[in-house]
Short mmCIF file of C-alpha atoms in Angstrom, two decimals:
data_model
loop_
_atom_site.label_atom_id
_atom_site.label_comp_id
_atom_site.label_asym_id
_atom_site.label_seq_id
_atom_site.Cartn_x
_atom_site.Cartn_y
_atom_site.Cartn_z
CA UNK A 78 80.95 163.18 53.10
CA UNK A 79 82.77 166.53 53.49
CA UNK A 80 83.75 166.50 49.81
CA UNK A 81 80.15 165.87 48.72
CA UNK A 82 78.89 168.67 50.97
CA UNK A 83 81.44 171.07 49.52
CA UNK A 84 80.54 170.07 45.95
CA UNK A 85 76.84 170.53 46.73
CA UNK A 86 77.47 173.91 48.36
CA UNK A 87 79.05 175.11 45.13
CA UNK A 88 75.53 175.37 43.72
CA UNK A 89 75.09 178.41 45.98
CA UNK A 90 77.25 180.28 43.49
CA UNK A 91 74.14 180.57 41.27
CA UNK A 92 71.80 182.43 43.71
CA UNK A 93 74.66 184.38 45.32
CA UNK A 94 75.96 185.44 41.92
CA UNK A 95 72.49 186.56 40.85
CA UNK A 96 72.05 188.61 44.03
CA UNK A 97 75.52 190.12 43.72
CA UNK A 98 74.79 191.21 40.18
CA UNK A 99 71.19 192.44 40.61
CA UNK A 100 70.70 193.31 44.31
CA UNK A 101 73.71 193.33 46.63
CA UNK A 102 71.59 194.60 49.52
CA UNK A 103 69.96 191.15 49.87
CA UNK A 104 73.25 189.27 50.20
CA UNK A 105 73.55 189.79 53.95
CA UNK A 106 69.91 188.83 54.58
CA UNK A 107 70.31 185.76 52.39
CA UNK A 108 73.45 184.69 54.27
CA UNK A 109 71.85 185.14 57.69
CA UNK A 110 68.67 183.30 56.66
CA UNK A 111 70.60 180.45 55.05
CA UNK A 112 72.91 180.09 58.06
CA UNK A 113 69.95 180.04 60.44
CA UNK A 114 68.28 177.38 58.31
CA UNK A 115 71.43 175.22 58.39
CA UNK A 116 71.64 175.46 62.18
CA UNK A 117 67.95 174.60 62.57
CA UNK A 118 68.23 171.58 60.28
CA UNK A 119 71.36 170.43 62.11
CA UNK A 120 69.66 170.66 65.52
CA UNK A 121 66.56 168.84 64.27
CA UNK A 122 68.73 166.15 62.70
CA UNK A 123 70.59 165.63 65.99
CA UNK A 124 67.31 165.34 67.90
CA UNK A 125 65.91 162.86 65.38
CA UNK A 126 69.16 160.87 65.49
CA UNK A 127 68.85 160.60 69.26
CA UNK A 128 65.21 159.51 69.05
CA UNK A 129 65.97 156.88 66.41
CA UNK A 130 69.08 155.70 68.25
CA UNK A 131 67.36 155.11 71.61
CA UNK A 132 63.94 154.30 70.10
CA UNK A 133 61.90 154.48 73.30
CA UNK A 134 58.13 155.03 73.14
CA UNK A 135 58.13 157.31 76.20
CA UNK A 136 60.95 159.37 74.70
CA UNK A 137 59.09 159.71 71.40
CA UNK A 138 55.92 160.84 73.20
CA UNK A 139 57.92 163.30 75.31
CA UNK A 140 59.34 164.75 72.13
CA UNK A 141 55.80 165.03 70.75
CA UNK A 142 54.69 166.97 73.85
CA UNK A 143 57.67 169.32 73.52
CA UNK A 144 56.96 169.83 69.82
CA UNK A 145 53.31 170.61 70.57
CA UNK A 146 54.30 173.20 73.20
CA UNK A 147 56.82 174.90 70.89
CA UNK A 148 54.26 174.94 68.08
CA UNK A 149 51.68 176.42 70.46
CA UNK A 150 54.13 179.22 71.32
CA UNK A 151 54.40 179.99 67.60
CA UNK A 152 50.59 180.00 67.23
CA UNK A 153 50.10 182.34 70.19
CA UNK A 154 52.79 184.72 68.99
CA UNK A 155 51.18 184.95 65.56
CA UNK A 156 47.62 185.27 66.89
CA UNK A 157 48.76 187.57 69.75
CA UNK A 158 47.00 185.78 72.58
CA UNK A 159 48.04 185.54 76.23
CA UNK A 160 50.61 182.81 76.86
CA UNK A 161 49.54 181.95 80.44
CA UNK A 162 45.89 181.55 79.47
CA UNK A 163 46.09 179.85 76.09
CA UNK A 164 49.36 177.89 76.09
CA UNK A 165 47.80 174.78 77.60
CA UNK A 166 44.64 174.72 75.39
CA UNK A 167 46.60 175.24 72.17
CA UNK A 168 49.33 172.76 73.13
CA UNK A 169 46.75 170.16 74.12
CA UNK A 170 44.82 170.71 70.89
CA UNK A 171 47.88 170.28 68.68
CA UNK A 172 49.07 167.27 70.67
CA UNK A 173 45.66 165.57 70.66
CA UNK A 174 45.03 166.12 66.96
CA UNK A 175 48.42 164.77 65.93
CA UNK A 176 48.30 161.88 68.41
CA UNK A 177 44.81 160.64 67.48
CA UNK A 178 45.25 160.91 63.71
CA UNK A 179 48.88 159.78 63.85
CA UNK A 180 48.15 156.67 65.88
CA UNK A 181 45.26 155.82 63.56
CA UNK A 182 47.61 156.02 60.59
CA UNK A 183 50.38 154.08 62.32
CA UNK A 184 48.30 151.36 63.96
CA UNK A 185 45.39 150.89 61.55
CA UNK A 186 46.15 152.28 58.11
CA UNK A 187 49.83 151.70 57.42
CA UNK A 188 51.08 148.08 57.36
CA UNK A 189 54.38 148.70 59.12
CA UNK A 190 56.37 146.44 61.42
CA UNK A 191 57.11 148.81 64.32
CA UNK A 192 54.39 151.50 64.29
CA UNK A 193 55.47 153.17 67.54
CA UNK A 194 59.15 153.20 66.66
CA UNK A 195 60.92 156.49 66.07
CA UNK A 196 61.54 155.74 62.38
CA UNK A 197 57.83 156.12 61.60
CA UNK A 198 56.32 157.93 64.57
CA UNK A 199 58.71 160.92 64.60
CA UNK A 200 58.37 162.08 60.96
CA UNK A 201 54.62 161.42 60.73
CA UNK A 202 53.83 163.25 63.98
CA UNK A 203 56.10 166.14 62.98
CA UNK A 204 54.32 166.44 59.63
CA UNK A 205 50.88 166.42 61.28
CA UNK A 206 51.78 168.99 63.93
CA UNK A 207 53.52 171.20 61.38
CA UNK A 208 50.44 171.31 59.15
CA UNK A 209 48.08 171.73 62.12
CA UNK A 210 50.16 174.64 63.40
CA UNK A 211 49.75 176.66 60.21
CA UNK A 212 46.02 175.97 60.00
CA UNK A 213 45.48 176.67 63.70
CA UNK A 214 47.00 180.12 63.25
CA UNK A 215 44.42 180.94 60.57
CA UNK A 216 41.51 179.29 62.36
CA UNK A 217 42.12 180.72 65.81
CA UNK A 218 42.82 184.20 64.43
CA UNK A 219 39.60 184.14 62.40
CA UNK A 220 37.58 182.88 65.37
CA UNK A 221 38.90 185.56 67.69
CA UNK A 222 38.48 188.36 65.13
CA UNK A 223 34.94 187.26 64.27
CA UNK A 224 33.91 187.22 67.93
CA UNK A 225 35.24 190.73 68.48
CA UNK A 226 33.80 192.13 65.25
CA UNK A 227 30.34 190.53 65.60
CA UNK A 228 29.94 190.35 69.36
CA UNK A 229 26.43 191.79 68.99
CA UNK A 230 25.41 188.79 66.92
CA UNK A 231 26.53 186.49 69.73
CA UNK A 232 24.74 188.61 72.34
CA UNK A 233 21.59 188.67 70.19
CA UNK A 234 21.53 184.88 69.98
CA UNK A 235 22.15 184.51 73.71
CA UNK A 236 19.47 187.08 74.48
CA UNK A 237 16.94 185.07 72.47
CA UNK A 238 17.48 181.95 74.53
CA UNK A 239 20.07 180.21 72.37
CA UNK A 240 22.57 178.25 74.45
CA UNK A 241 26.27 179.08 74.37
CA UNK A 242 27.26 176.22 72.07
CA UNK A 243 24.75 177.12 69.36
CA UNK A 244 25.58 180.82 69.72
CA UNK A 245 29.27 180.27 68.90
CA UNK A 246 28.61 177.87 65.99
CA UNK A 247 28.52 180.68 63.37
CA UNK A 248 31.98 181.76 64.52
CA UNK A 249 33.26 178.19 64.54
CA UNK A 250 31.97 177.91 60.98
CA UNK A 251 34.02 180.95 59.97
CA UNK A 252 37.11 179.49 61.60
CA UNK A 253 36.60 176.21 59.76
CA UNK A 254 36.10 178.04 56.47
CA UNK A 255 39.33 179.98 57.00
CA UNK A 256 41.15 176.66 57.39
CA UNK A 257 39.48 174.66 54.63
CA UNK A 258 39.05 177.30 51.91
CA UNK A 259 42.80 177.83 51.32
CA UNK A 260 43.35 174.09 51.62
CA UNK A 261 40.74 173.32 48.96
CA UNK A 262 42.18 176.03 46.71
CA UNK A 263 45.75 174.74 47.17
CA UNK A 264 45.15 171.00 46.87
CA UNK A 265 46.12 171.00 43.20
CA UNK A 266 49.19 173.09 44.02
CA UNK A 267 50.13 170.61 46.74
CA UNK A 268 49.93 167.83 44.19
CA UNK A 269 52.18 169.67 41.75
CA UNK A 270 54.79 171.35 43.93
CA UNK A 271 54.76 170.60 47.67
CA UNK A 272 53.90 166.94 48.14
CA UNK A 273 56.23 165.67 45.36
CA UNK A 274 59.05 166.67 47.70
CA UNK A 275 57.59 164.31 50.30
CA UNK A 276 57.13 161.69 47.60
CA UNK A 277 60.78 162.02 46.59
CA UNK A 278 61.85 161.62 50.21
CA UNK A 279 59.80 158.44 50.56
CA UNK A 280 61.24 157.07 47.31
CA UNK A 281 64.78 157.86 48.50
CA UNK A 282 63.91 155.98 51.70
CA UNK A 283 63.60 152.79 49.69
CA UNK A 284 59.84 152.51 49.14
CA UNK A 285 58.47 151.36 45.80
CA UNK A 286 56.67 153.96 43.65
CA UNK A 287 53.20 152.55 44.39
CA UNK A 288 53.89 152.37 48.14
CA UNK A 289 55.27 155.90 48.04
CA UNK A 290 52.11 157.11 46.30
CA UNK A 291 49.81 155.42 48.83
CA UNK A 292 51.86 156.67 51.79
CA UNK A 293 51.91 160.24 50.44
CA UNK A 294 48.15 160.15 49.86
CA UNK A 295 47.49 158.84 53.38
CA UNK A 296 49.72 161.53 54.88
CA UNK A 297 47.87 164.27 52.97
CA UNK A 298 44.54 162.93 54.24
CA UNK A 299 46.02 162.70 57.73
CA UNK A 300 47.15 166.33 57.60
CA UNK A 301 43.65 167.47 56.62
CA UNK A 302 42.02 165.43 59.39
CA UNK A 303 44.57 166.47 62.00
CA UNK A 304 44.21 170.18 61.21
CA UNK A 305 40.42 170.13 61.64
CA UNK A 306 40.55 167.92 64.73
CA UNK A 307 43.23 170.08 66.37
CA UNK A 308 41.30 173.28 65.67
CA UNK A 309 38.14 171.79 67.19
CA UNK A 310 39.96 170.77 70.37
CA UNK A 311 41.72 174.15 70.62
CA UNK A 312 38.45 176.07 70.33
CA UNK A 313 36.75 173.79 72.84
CA UNK A 314 39.55 174.07 75.41
CA UNK A 315 39.91 177.83 74.84
CA UNK A 316 36.24 178.51 75.44
CA UNK A 317 36.64 179.12 79.17
CA UNK A 318 39.42 181.60 78.52
CA UNK A 319 37.44 183.52 75.90
CA UNK A 320 34.14 183.59 77.83
CA UNK A 321 33.34 184.02 81.52
CA UNK A 322 31.03 181.72 83.49
CA UNK A 323 28.02 183.78 82.39
CA UNK A 324 28.85 183.34 78.70
CA UNK A 325 30.09 186.91 78.24
CA UNK A 326 33.05 187.51 75.94
CA UNK A 327 36.06 188.50 78.03
#
């Protein structure tokens, strides 16, 4: 194993040599970023090994809760929202979206022997939460910015007797558009560059080509559904933090 790792690491001579020749200033940044990536992958691998080794449903769900909380911290840092107020709504939204869509895939769609085992539950839930995290950053940021920029539109609708739910629908629509528009534009790119990596991983896991294709397609659909579902739950749970009891934007 050590010999194979060393032989594989020799490929780093190509990017390091190119940086040394063309831009030596990036060598330090490249080394730090690569080392950080190695440590992160090692830690994740150890966590996944522990989950697969013990293979307890409660342990897998606890890991999912922790992953949702850590992802929510990332969302709030990027959107610049208050941690005490929005950590629970965002965590619950990410957890609920991944859990509902993930369990549907595991229990209904995919014909697997142990659907709640760590071998299937851990990677599928991680994929769903990872995709939902990136889309939630865009959606929540757009929703918040639209409310602040067009607060008069919301007040106008409220002043004309429109209830709170209908008054925020135009802003929810903008948030949904910010999530779906890049996704629609990048679907062909996903098919050419990103998802083939997932397909290769599934093939290396021992699945036949047709099963790998079906599984990859179902996971893509699951990511789309989970991102929209998570965003809807996040906006619904965050409503009380964004508006007071009289419907005024805080």
